[in-house]
Amino acid sequence: MKTAQEDRSVLDSLYRISSLVSQTEDPREALELIIKNLLETLGATSASIALINPDTNRLEIEVYRGLPKSSEEIKLALGSGVTGWVALHGQPVLIEDVRFDPRYITLKPSIRSEMAAPMILQGLTVGVVNVDSEQVAAFDEEDLKLLVLLTSEATKVVSRLWLINQLKEKAGQLQALISAGQQLVATRDQPTLLQGIAREARRLMDCRYCSIMLLSDDMKSLKMEALEGPGGEVDYRETLDLEQSTLGVALKRNKQISVGDLARTEEHHFVRFVQQDKLRSMLSTPIVVGEEVIGVLNAYTDISHRFNNDEKRLFATLASLGGVAMENSRLYARVFATEESLRRNDRLTTLGLLAAEIAHEIRNPLTVIKLLFEALDLQFPQTDPRQQDVAVIGEKIVQLEEIVSRVLNFGKSRSEMHAPQDLKKLVEDSLVLLRLKLEQSKVHLAYQTPNEPLMVEVHKGQIQQVILNLVINAVEAMPGGGIISIHMEVIDTPERPLAAVTLKDTGGGIPGPIRERIFESFLTGKSQGTGLGLAISRQILKAHRGELELVETGSEGTIFRFTLPLMHKH
């Protein structure tokens, strides 16, 4: 029978172990305190706690007291030694004299008796607690029961600390994923983006290398597009047949695949690094864009490692973020291409309208020259060389007139190209084309439209050119960013109802000296401007029976308004 003092000692010991959760959040520090408590309570001379490494399935001593430092190097297979036997069978053991037990592996020659109890968590053995004495039969069955009790309480405490640390780790990983996602989505350049994904993957997975391999255009091979190693970006390229590697299987099946020991598999990729850095394990995750698998994200470790479900989910999430960022990058590339095409078309339209304007100015004096030449009625004898000169002059005047007519006809907005359009949609479509420029220029939109469609009969491309020109001018007037307000309304006039679009910026206004002449050709206040944008915009609107006007300008911004006739409702 235990005395009251011994009972109090056991309770004190249990209390000290259970209170460790409030004393520390470090599982290793908790294990150290548990060892100290066991030595004091059980009167042992040495003790150790060994945990099962899930990657190797071997017991490794985490903390110890009273044992030689060489104990740290011991890695016991399950079933090997007293500790391995307890881990394998999940049963405690008491050995009165270790010299007569064949299971015992000598760690310290002076040890004579030993007790060991399994650390069982949710029905699985996760480790073993050992206590030793240099005396024969130093422990009895009551001591063994006490060890089992203390080990059970210690396992609960350590499991709570493990859980706390796992939650903290997951919170950190979530924050890292959010940060990585923000950085990746903001990256436009494809090679830079791919390297960024590999870098973030290596950091999150804490592995030796991370690579990205993308499916080739012929869909028969994988090409190494990015590789991140201990020293950062690695300049290495490799092409791999889909049928020659686990990576091809991961891609074709759209499924995560892990390899526990690369050295024992018939992998035919990354051989240089597998041999050079003694890489052991690999996790490959498909990269999906939309519903299409376009490549794989791979992590390599230089130690044998069994990737757990949390790691696989984390890696898959990062691969998914990478896929979204890559799709985003492709969309931006298309927007850039569309914007460039729009600029080219704008330049061509400008040239056409400018040519028409020049031709118009040439036609009047040319008509006068033709009339005066015909009125002169110059006649010379056929043998006189001047008669031939007069004929040539007449032919060239006619030729010039035909050229001017062709240019004017080409520059005209043909009525058959006009069609009913919703002005609201024209504005919205134009803003979509400019969304990247607005974002890069830190310009925000305040957009207000009526509920009803504003139907106008126009040349769609030309009206969009007007809208784009006005918005781009507003953006360039706010180099530090600002707000563009767009308001659409119907204005009733005695002649007919008009659709009006008012555009206001928060720039510094139009310089005073050029305010009265802003619609003149070749007048500009910008170093890179042509001075044609507003002039051509106004000409386009006049050709549509509309108008463009400067409503107001000053230090608080500029307001332009253009109008177009509304179509009659039937």
Coordinates of C-alpha atoms in Angstrom, one line a residue:
M1 CA 0.0 0.0 0.0
K2 CA 1.2 3.5 -0.9
T3 CA 1.5 6.0 1.9
A4 CA -0.3 9.3 1.8
Q5 CA 3.0 11.0 1.1
E6 CA 3.7 8.8 -1.9
D7 CA 0.1 9.5 -3.2
R8 CA 0.8 13.2 -2.9
S9 CA 4.1 12.8 -4.7
V10 CA 2.3 11.0 -7.6
L11 CA -0.4 13.7 -7.8
D12 CA 2.3 16.4 -7.7
S13 CA 4.1 14.7 -10.5
L14 CA 0.9 14.4 -12.6
Y15 CA 0.0 18.0 -11.9
R16 CA 3.5 19.2 -13.0
I17 CA 3.3 17.3 -16.2
S18 CA -0.3 18.4 -17.1
S19 CA 0.6 22.0 -16.3
L20 CA 3.4 22.0 -18.9
V21 CA 0.9 23.2 -21.6
S22 CA 0.6 26.6 -19.8
Q23 CA 4.4 26.8 -19.2
T24 CA 5.7 26.3 -22.7
E25 CA 4.6 26.0 -26.3
D26 CA 7.8 24.2 -27.4
P27 CA 7.3 20.4 -27.5
R28 CA 11.0 19.7 -27.1
E29 CA 11.2 21.8 -24.0
A30 CA 8.1 20.0 -22.6
L31 CA 9.9 16.7 -23.2
E32 CA 12.9 17.9 -21.3
L33 CA 10.8 18.9 -18.3
I34 CA 9.0 15.5 -18.4
I35 CA 12.3 13.7 -18.3
K36 CA 13.4 15.7 -15.3
N37 CA 10.1 15.0 -13.5
L38 CA 10.3 11.2 -14.2
L39 CA 13.9 11.1 -12.8
E40 CA 12.8 12.8 -9.6
T41 CA 9.5 10.8 -9.1
L42 CA 10.8 7.4 -10.0
G43 CA 14.3 7.8 -8.5
A44 CA 15.9 6.7 -11.8
T45 CA 19.6 7.5 -12.8
S46 CA 18.9 8.0 -16.5
A47 CA 15.9 8.4 -18.8
S48 CA 15.1 9.0 -22.5
I49 CA 12.1 9.7 -24.7
A50 CA 12.3 8.2 -28.3
L51 CA 9.8 9.2 -31.0
I52 CA 9.0 7.3 -34.2
N53 CA 10.2 9.2 -37.3
P54 CA 7.3 8.8 -39.8
D55 CA 9.6 9.1 -42.8
T56 CA 12.0 6.3 -41.7
N57 CA 9.6 4.4 -39.3
R58 CA 12.5 4.2 -36.8
L59 CA 12.8 5.3 -33.2
E60 CA 15.0 8.3 -32.6
I61 CA 15.9 9.6 -29.2
E62 CA 14.6 13.2 -28.8
V63 CA 15.6 14.0 -25.3
Y64 CA 17.7 12.1 -22.6
R65 CA 19.4 12.5 -19.3
G66 CA 22.2 10.4 -17.7
L67 CA 23.1 8.8 -21.1
P68 CA 26.1 9.3 -23.3
K69 CA 25.9 11.8 -26.1
S70 CA 26.3 8.9 -28.6
S71 CA 22.7 8.1 -27.8
E72 CA 21.6 10.8 -30.2
E73 CA 22.9 8.8 -33.1
I74 CA 20.9 5.7 -32.4
K75 CA 18.0 4.9 -34.7
L76 CA 16.1 1.8 -33.7
A77 CA 13.9 -0.3 -36.0
L78 CA 10.6 -1.3 -34.5
G79 CA 11.1 -4.5 -32.6
S80 CA 14.8 -3.9 -32.1
G81 CA 16.0 -3.6 -28.4
V82 CA 13.8 -3.1 -25.4
T83 CA 12.5 0.3 -26.8
G84 CA 11.8 -1.1 -30.2
W85 CA 10.0 -4.1 -28.7
V86 CA 7.7 -1.8 -26.6
A87 CA 7.0 0.4 -29.7
L88 CA 6.2 -2.6 -31.9
H89 CA 3.9 -4.3 -29.3
G90 CA 2.5 -1.2 -27.6
Q91 CA 3.0 -2.8 -24.2
P92 CA 5.0 -1.6 -21.2
V93 CA 7.9 -3.7 -19.9
L94 CA 9.9 -4.0 -16.6
I95 CA 13.4 -5.6 -16.6
E96 CA 15.0 -6.2 -13.2
D97 CA 18.4 -7.0 -14.7
V98 CA 19.2 -6.0 -18.3
R99 CA 22.2 -8.3 -18.4
F100 CA 19.9 -11.3 -18.7
D101 CA 17.5 -9.9 -21.3
P102 CA 18.5 -10.6 -24.9
R103 CA 16.5 -7.6 -26.2
Y104 CA 18.6 -5.1 -24.4
I105 CA 21.1 -2.9 -26.4
T106 CA 23.8 -1.4 -24.2
L107 CA 23.9 2.3 -24.2
K108 CA 25.6 2.7 -20.8
P109 CA 27.4 -0.3 -19.3
S110 CA 26.5 0.6 -15.7
I111 CA 22.7 0.3 -16.3
R112 CA 21.2 -2.7 -14.6
S113 CA 17.4 -2.3 -14.5
E114 CA 15.0 -0.6 -16.9
M115 CA 11.3 0.3 -17.4
A116 CA 9.7 1.4 -20.7
A117 CA 6.2 2.5 -21.6
P118 CA 4.6 3.3 -25.0
M119 CA 3.4 6.7 -25.9
I120 CA 0.0 5.9 -27.5
L121 CA -1.9 8.6 -29.3
Q122 CA -5.3 7.8 -30.9
G123 CA -4.5 4.1 -30.8
L124 CA -1.1 4.5 -32.5
T125 CA 2.3 4.2 -30.8
V126 CA 4.2 7.5 -31.4
G127 CA 7.1 6.9 -29.1
V128 CA 8.5 5.2 -26.0
V129 CA 9.5 6.5 -22.5
N130 CA 12.5 4.7 -20.9
V131 CA 13.8 5.0 -17.3
D132 CA 16.9 3.2 -16.1
S133 CA 18.8 2.5 -12.8
E134 CA 22.3 1.3 -12.0
Q135 CA 20.8 -1.0 -9.3
V136 CA 19.4 -4.4 -10.0
A137 CA 15.6 -4.7 -9.4
A138 CA 15.4 -0.9 -8.7
F139 CA 11.8 -0.8 -9.9
D140 CA 8.7 -2.9 -9.1
E141 CA 5.2 -3.4 -10.7
E142 CA 3.8 -0.3 -8.8
D143 CA 6.6 1.8 -10.4
L144 CA 5.7 0.4 -13.8
K145 CA 2.1 1.4 -13.3
L146 CA 3.2 4.8 -12.3
L147 CA 5.4 5.1 -15.4
V148 CA 2.5 4.1 -17.6
L149 CA 0.2 6.7 -15.9
L150 CA 2.8 9.5 -16.2
T151 CA 3.6 8.5 -19.8
S152 CA -0.1 8.7 -20.7
E153 CA -0.4 12.2 -19.2
A154 CA 2.9 13.2 -20.8
T155 CA 1.6 12.0 -24.2
K156 CA -1.6 14.0 -23.9
V157 CA 0.4 17.1 -23.0
V158 CA 2.9 16.7 -25.9
S159 CA 0.1 16.0 -28.3
R160 CA -1.6 19.2 -27.3
L161 CA 1.6 21.1 -27.9
W162 CA 2.1 19.4 -31.2
L163 CA -1.4 20.4 -32.2
I164 CA -0.8 24.0 -31.1
N165 CA 2.4 24.1 -33.2
Q166 CA 0.6 22.5 -36.2
L167 CA -2.1 25.2 -36.0
K168 CA 0.6 27.9 -35.8
E169 CA 2.4 26.3 -38.7
K170 CA -0.8 26.1 -40.8
A171 CA -1.6 29.7 -40.0
G172 CA 1.9 30.7 -41.1
Q173 CA 1.5 28.6 -44.2
L174 CA -1.8 30.2 -45.0
Q175 CA -0.3 33.7 -44.6
A176 CA 2.6 32.7 -46.7
L177 CA 0.2 31.3 -49.4
I178 CA -1.8 34.6 -49.4
S179 CA 1.4 36.6 -49.7
A180 CA 2.7 34.3 -52.4
G181 CA -0.6 34.5 -54.3
Q182 CA -0.6 38.3 -54.1
Q183 CA 3.0 38.5 -55.5
L184 CA 2.4 35.9 -58.2
V185 CA -0.9 37.4 -59.4
A186 CA 0.9 40.8 -59.7
T187 CA 3.6 39.3 -61.9
R188 CA 3.0 39.8 -65.7
D189 CA 6.2 38.4 -67.2
Q190 CA 5.8 34.6 -67.8
P191 CA 9.5 33.5 -67.1
T192 CA 9.6 35.7 -64.0
L193 CA 6.3 34.3 -62.8
L194 CA 7.4 30.7 -63.3
Q195 CA 10.6 31.3 -61.3
G196 CA 8.6 33.0 -58.6
I197 CA 6.3 30.0 -58.3
A198 CA 9.3 27.7 -57.9
R199 CA 10.9 30.0 -55.4
E200 CA 7.7 30.2 -53.2
A201 CA 7.2 26.4 -53.5
R202 CA 10.7 25.7 -52.2
R203 CA 10.3 28.2 -49.3
L204 CA 6.9 26.8 -48.3
M205 CA 7.9 23.1 -48.6
D206 CA 11.4 23.6 -47.1
C207 CA 12.9 21.3 -49.7
R208 CA 16.2 21.2 -51.6
Y209 CA 14.9 21.9 -55.1
C210 CA 11.6 23.0 -56.8
S211 CA 11.0 22.9 -60.5
I212 CA 8.3 23.6 -63.0
M213 CA 7.9 21.6 -66.2
L214 CA 5.4 22.6 -68.8
L215 CA 3.7 20.5 -71.5
S216 CA 5.2 21.1 -75.0
D217 CA 3.1 22.4 -77.9
D218 CA 2.9 18.9 -79.4
M219 CA 1.8 17.5 -76.0
K220 CA 4.4 14.7 -76.1
S221 CA 7.0 16.0 -73.7
L222 CA 7.7 18.1 -70.6
K223 CA 10.1 21.1 -70.7
M224 CA 11.9 22.4 -67.6
E225 CA 11.0 26.1 -67.5
A226 CA 12.1 27.0 -63.9
L227 CA 14.3 25.6 -61.2
E228 CA 15.0 27.0 -57.8
G229 CA 17.8 25.6 -55.6
P230 CA 19.6 26.4 -52.4
G231 CA 21.4 29.3 -54.1
G232 CA 18.3 30.7 -55.9
E233 CA 17.6 30.4 -59.6
V234 CA 19.4 27.5 -61.4
D235 CA 20.0 27.9 -65.1
Y236 CA 19.1 24.4 -66.3
R237 CA 16.9 23.1 -69.1
E238 CA 15.6 19.6 -69.7
T239 CA 13.1 17.9 -72.0
L240 CA 11.4 14.8 -70.8
D241 CA 9.3 12.3 -72.8
L242 CA 5.9 11.9 -71.0
E243 CA 6.3 8.1 -71.1
Q244 CA 9.7 8.1 -69.3
S245 CA 8.8 9.4 -65.9
T246 CA 6.5 9.6 -63.0
L247 CA 6.0 13.3 -63.9
G248 CA 4.2 12.2 -67.1
V249 CA 1.9 10.0 -65.0
A250 CA 1.1 12.8 -62.7
L251 CA 0.3 15.1 -65.7
K252 CA -1.8 12.5 -67.6
R253 CA -3.8 11.4 -64.6
N254 CA -4.1 14.9 -63.1
K255 CA -3.0 13.4 -59.8
Q256 CA -0.4 14.1 -57.2
I257 CA 2.4 11.5 -57.1
S258 CA 5.2 11.1 -54.5
V259 CA 8.3 9.1 -54.8
G260 CA 9.9 7.9 -51.5
D261 CA 13.3 6.9 -52.8
L262 CA 14.5 8.4 -56.1
A263 CA 17.7 6.3 -56.1
R264 CA 15.6 3.0 -56.2
T265 CA 13.3 4.1 -59.0
E266 CA 13.8 4.2 -62.7
E267 CA 13.4 8.0 -63.0
H268 CA 15.1 9.4 -66.1
H269 CA 15.0 13.0 -65.2
F270 CA 16.9 15.4 -63.1
V271 CA 19.7 12.8 -63.0
R272 CA 22.5 15.3 -62.5
F273 CA 21.0 16.8 -59.4
V274 CA 19.7 13.5 -58.0
Q275 CA 23.3 12.2 -58.1
Q276 CA 25.1 15.4 -57.2
D277 CA 22.9 16.4 -54.2
K278 CA 21.8 12.9 -53.3
L279 CA 18.2 13.7 -53.7
R280 CA 15.9 11.1 -52.1
S281 CA 12.2 12.0 -52.3
M282 CA 10.0 13.8 -54.7
L283 CA 6.4 15.2 -54.8
S284 CA 4.9 16.1 -58.2
T285 CA 1.7 18.1 -58.5
P286 CA -0.3 18.9 -61.7
I287 CA -0.7 22.6 -62.7
V288 CA -4.1 23.2 -64.0
V289 CA -5.3 26.3 -66.0
G290 CA -9.1 26.2 -66.4
E291 CA -9.7 22.5 -67.0
E292 CA -6.4 21.9 -68.8
V293 CA -3.4 20.3 -67.2
I294 CA -0.4 22.3 -68.6
G295 CA 2.5 21.1 -66.5
V296 CA 3.8 19.9 -63.1
L297 CA 5.2 21.5 -60.0
N298 CA 7.9 19.3 -58.3
A299 CA 9.6 19.3 -54.9
Y300 CA 12.8 17.4 -54.2
T301 CA 14.3 16.6 -50.7
D302 CA 17.8 15.4 -49.9
I303 CA 16.5 13.2 -47.0
S304 CA 14.0 10.3 -47.1
H305 CA 10.7 12.0 -46.5
R306 CA 7.1 10.8 -46.6
F307 CA 5.0 13.7 -47.6
N308 CA 1.9 13.9 -45.4
N309 CA -1.6 15.0 -46.4
D310 CA -1.1 18.6 -45.1
E311 CA 2.0 19.0 -47.2
K312 CA 0.3 17.6 -50.2
R313 CA -2.7 19.9 -49.8
L314 CA -0.3 22.9 -49.3
F315 CA 1.6 22.0 -52.4
A316 CA -1.5 21.5 -54.5
T317 CA -2.9 24.9 -53.3
L318 CA 0.3 26.6 -54.4
A319 CA 0.2 24.8 -57.7
S320 CA -3.4 26.0 -58.1
L321 CA -2.4 29.6 -57.3
G322 CA 0.4 29.3 -59.8
G323 CA -2.1 28.1 -62.5
V324 CA -4.4 31.1 -61.8
A325 CA -1.4 33.5 -61.9
M326 CA -0.2 31.9 -65.2
E327 CA -3.7 32.3 -66.7
N328 CA -3.8 35.9 -65.5
S329 CA -0.4 36.5 -67.1
R330 CA -1.7 35.1 -70.4
L331 CA -4.8 37.3 -70.3
Y332 CA -2.7 40.3 -69.6
A333 CA -0.5 39.4 -72.6
R334 CA -3.6 39.3 -74.7
V335 CA -4.8 42.7 -73.4
F336 CA -1.4 44.1 -74.2
A337 CA -1.6 42.7 -77.7
T338 CA -5.1 44.1 -78.1
E339 CA -4.0 47.5 -76.9
E340 CA -1.1 47.5 -79.2
S341 CA -3.3 46.5 -82.1
L342 CA -5.7 49.3 -81.1
R343 CA -2.8 51.8 -81.1
R344 CA -1.8 50.7 -84.6
N345 CA -5.4 51.0 -85.8
D346 CA -5.6 54.4 -84.2
R347 CA -2.4 55.5 -86.0
L348 CA -3.8 54.2 -89.3
T349 CA -7.1 56.0 -88.7
T350 CA -5.3 59.2 -87.8
L351 CA -3.2 59.0 -90.9
G352 CA -6.3 58.4 -93.1
L353 CA -8.1 61.3 -91.6
L354 CA -5.0 63.5 -91.8
A355 CA -4.6 62.5 -95.5
A356 CA -8.3 63.4 -96.1
E357 CA -7.8 66.8 -94.4
I358 CA -4.7 67.5 -96.5
A359 CA -6.5 66.4 -99.7
H360 CA -9.4 68.6 -98.8
E361 CA -7.1 71.6 -98.5
I362 CA -5.4 70.7 -101.8
R363 CA -8.6 70.3 -103.8
N364 CA -9.7 73.9 -103.6
P365 CA -6.5 75.5 -105.0
L366 CA -6.3 72.6 -107.5
T367 CA -9.8 73.4 -108.8
V368 CA -8.9 77.0 -109.2
I369 CA -5.7 76.0 -111.1
K370 CA -7.8 73.7 -113.4
L371 CA -10.4 76.4 -114.1
L372 CA -7.8 79.1 -114.9
F373 CA -5.8 76.7 -117.1
E374 CA -8.9 75.7 -119.1
A375 CA -9.9 79.4 -119.4
L376 CA -6.5 80.3 -120.8
D377 CA -7.3 78.0 -123.8
L378 CA -3.7 77.8 -124.8
Q379 CA -3.4 76.7 -128.4
F380 CA -0.1 76.2 -130.3
P381 CA 0.7 74.7 -133.7
Q382 CA 1.2 71.0 -133.6
T383 CA 4.8 71.4 -134.5
D384 CA 5.4 73.7 -131.5
P385 CA 6.9 71.8 -128.5
R386 CA 4.8 74.0 -126.2
Q387 CA 1.6 72.3 -127.4
Q388 CA 2.9 69.0 -126.0
D389 CA 3.8 70.7 -122.7
V390 CA 0.2 72.1 -122.5
A391 CA -1.2 68.6 -123.0
V392 CA 1.0 67.2 -120.3
I393 CA 0.1 69.9 -117.8
G394 CA -3.6 69.2 -118.5
E395 CA -3.2 65.5 -118.0
K396 CA -1.3 66.0 -114.7
I397 CA -3.9 68.3 -113.4
V398 CA -6.6 65.7 -114.1
Q399 CA -4.4 63.0 -112.5
L400 CA -3.9 65.1 -109.3
E401 CA -7.7 65.7 -109.2
E402 CA -8.3 61.9 -109.4
I403 CA -5.7 61.3 -106.6
V404 CA -7.4 63.9 -104.3
S405 CA -10.8 62.3 -105.0
R406 CA -9.6 58.8 -104.2
V407 CA -8.0 60.1 -100.9
L408 CA -11.2 61.9 -99.9
N409 CA -13.4 58.9 -100.8
F410 CA -11.1 56.6 -98.8
G411 CA -11.2 58.9 -95.7
K412 CA -15.0 59.3 -95.7
S413 CA -17.0 57.4 -93.1
R414 CA -19.3 55.4 -95.3
S415 CA -22.9 55.3 -94.2
E416 CA -23.2 51.6 -94.8
M417 CA -20.7 51.0 -91.9
H418 CA -23.0 52.8 -89.5
A419 CA -25.2 50.5 -87.4
P420 CA -27.4 50.8 -84.2
Q421 CA -25.2 50.6 -81.1
D422 CA -25.8 51.0 -77.4
L423 CA -23.6 53.9 -76.4
K424 CA -23.4 52.5 -72.8
K425 CA -21.9 49.2 -74.2
L426 CA -19.4 51.1 -76.4
V427 CA -18.2 53.0 -73.3
E428 CA -18.0 49.8 -71.2
D429 CA -16.1 47.9 -74.0
S430 CA -13.6 50.7 -74.4
L431 CA -13.0 50.8 -70.6
V432 CA -12.3 47.1 -70.6
L433 CA -9.6 47.7 -73.2
L434 CA -8.0 50.3 -70.9
R435 CA -8.3 48.5 -67.6
L436 CA -4.7 47.6 -67.5
K437 CA -3.5 51.1 -68.3
L438 CA -5.9 52.5 -65.6
E439 CA -4.6 50.0 -63.1
Q440 CA -0.9 50.7 -63.9
S441 CA -1.6 54.5 -63.7
K442 CA -3.4 54.1 -60.3
V443 CA -6.5 55.7 -61.8
H444 CA -9.9 54.8 -60.4
L445 CA -13.2 55.0 -62.2
A446 CA -16.5 56.5 -61.0
Y447 CA -19.0 55.3 -63.6
Q448 CA -22.7 56.3 -63.7
T449 CA -25.1 55.3 -66.4
P450 CA -28.9 55.4 -66.9
N451 CA -30.9 52.2 -66.7
E452 CA -32.2 52.5 -70.3
P453 CA -30.0 51.7 -73.3
L454 CA -28.7 54.7 -75.3
M455 CA -29.2 53.6 -78.9
V456 CA -27.2 55.6 -81.5
E457 CA -26.5 54.9 -85.1
V458 CA -22.7 55.2 -85.5
H459 CA -19.5 53.7 -86.8
K460 CA -18.5 51.5 -83.8
G461 CA -14.7 51.7 -84.2
Q462 CA -14.7 55.5 -84.7
I463 CA -16.8 56.2 -81.6
Q464 CA -14.6 53.9 -79.6
Q465 CA -11.6 55.8 -80.8
V466 CA -13.2 59.0 -79.5
I467 CA -13.8 57.4 -76.1
L468 CA -10.3 55.9 -75.9
N469 CA -8.7 59.2 -76.8
L470 CA -10.6 61.1 -74.1
V471 CA -9.9 58.6 -71.4
I472 CA -6.2 58.3 -72.3
N473 CA -5.9 62.1 -72.3
A474 CA -7.5 62.1 -68.8
V475 CA -5.1 59.4 -67.5
E476 CA -2.1 61.3 -68.9
A477 CA -3.3 64.5 -67.2
M478 CA -3.0 62.6 -63.8
P479 CA 0.6 61.2 -63.7
G480 CA 0.3 60.5 -60.0
G481 CA -3.0 58.8 -60.3
G482 CA -6.5 60.1 -59.6
I483 CA -10.2 59.6 -60.4
I484 CA -12.0 59.6 -63.8
S485 CA -15.8 60.2 -63.4
I486 CA -17.9 59.2 -66.4
H487 CA -21.6 60.3 -66.4
M488 CA -24.1 59.3 -69.2
E489 CA -27.5 61.0 -69.6
V490 CA -30.2 62.0 -72.2
I491 CA -30.4 65.7 -73.0
D492 CA -33.7 66.9 -74.6
T493 CA -33.2 69.7 -77.2
P494 CA -35.7 71.4 -79.5
E495 CA -34.3 69.6 -82.5
R496 CA -33.9 66.0 -81.1
P497 CA -32.9 64.1 -77.9
L498 CA -29.1 63.6 -77.5
A499 CA -27.1 61.0 -75.7
A500 CA -24.4 62.8 -73.7
V501 CA -21.2 61.4 -72.2
T502 CA -19.4 63.6 -69.6
L503 CA -15.9 62.7 -68.6
K504 CA -14.1 64.5 -65.7
D505 CA -10.6 64.0 -64.4
T506 CA -8.8 65.3 -61.3
G507 CA -5.7 66.5 -63.1
G508 CA -4.2 70.0 -63.2
G509 CA -6.2 71.3 -66.0
I510 CA -5.3 72.4 -69.6
P511 CA -2.6 75.1 -69.8
G512 CA -4.1 78.6 -70.3
P513 CA -2.3 79.5 -73.6
I514 CA -3.8 76.6 -75.5
R515 CA -7.3 76.3 -74.0
E516 CA -9.1 78.2 -76.8
R517 CA -7.3 76.2 -79.5
I518 CA -7.3 72.6 -78.2
F519 CA -9.4 71.3 -81.2
E520 CA -6.8 72.6 -83.7
S521 CA -4.7 70.0 -85.6
F522 CA -1.1 69.6 -84.4
L523 CA -1.7 71.6 -81.2
T524 CA -0.4 69.7 -78.2
G525 CA 0.9 70.4 -74.7
K526 CA 2.5 67.0 -74.4
S527 CA 6.1 66.2 -75.4
Q528 CA 5.1 62.9 -77.0
G529 CA 1.7 64.1 -78.4
T530 CA 0.8 64.6 -82.1
G531 CA -1.9 67.3 -81.5
L532 CA -4.4 65.3 -83.6
G533 CA -6.4 63.3 -81.0
L534 CA -9.0 66.0 -80.0
A535 CA -9.1 67.4 -83.6
I536 CA -9.9 64.0 -85.1
S537 CA -12.3 63.1 -82.3
R538 CA -14.3 66.3 -82.9
Q539 CA -14.2 65.6 -86.7
I540 CA -15.5 62.1 -86.1
L541 CA -18.4 63.3 -83.9
K542 CA -19.3 66.1 -86.4
A543 CA -19.5 63.4 -89.1
H544 CA -22.0 61.6 -86.8
R545 CA -24.1 64.9 -86.3
G546 CA -22.6 65.1 -82.8
E547 CA -20.4 67.5 -80.9
L548 CA -17.4 67.5 -78.6
E549 CA -16.9 70.4 -76.2
L550 CA -14.6 71.4 -73.4
V551 CA -17.0 72.2 -70.5
E552 CA -14.6 73.3 -67.8
T553 CA -10.9 73.1 -66.9
G554 CA -8.9 74.3 -64.0
S555 CA -6.6 73.3 -61.1
E556 CA -9.2 70.8 -59.9
G557 CA -9.5 69.0 -63.2
T558 CA -11.0 69.0 -66.7
I559 CA -14.5 68.2 -68.0
F560 CA -15.2 67.1 -71.6
R561 CA -18.6 66.3 -73.0
F562 CA -19.6 64.7 -76.3
T563 CA -23.1 64.2 -77.7
L564 CA -24.7 62.0 -80.3
P565 CA -28.2 62.0 -81.7
L566 CA -30.4 59.3 -80.1
M567 CA -32.2 57.0 -82.5
H568 CA -36.0 57.4 -82.7
K569 CA -37.9 54.8 -80.7
H570 CA -40.4 52.7 -82.8

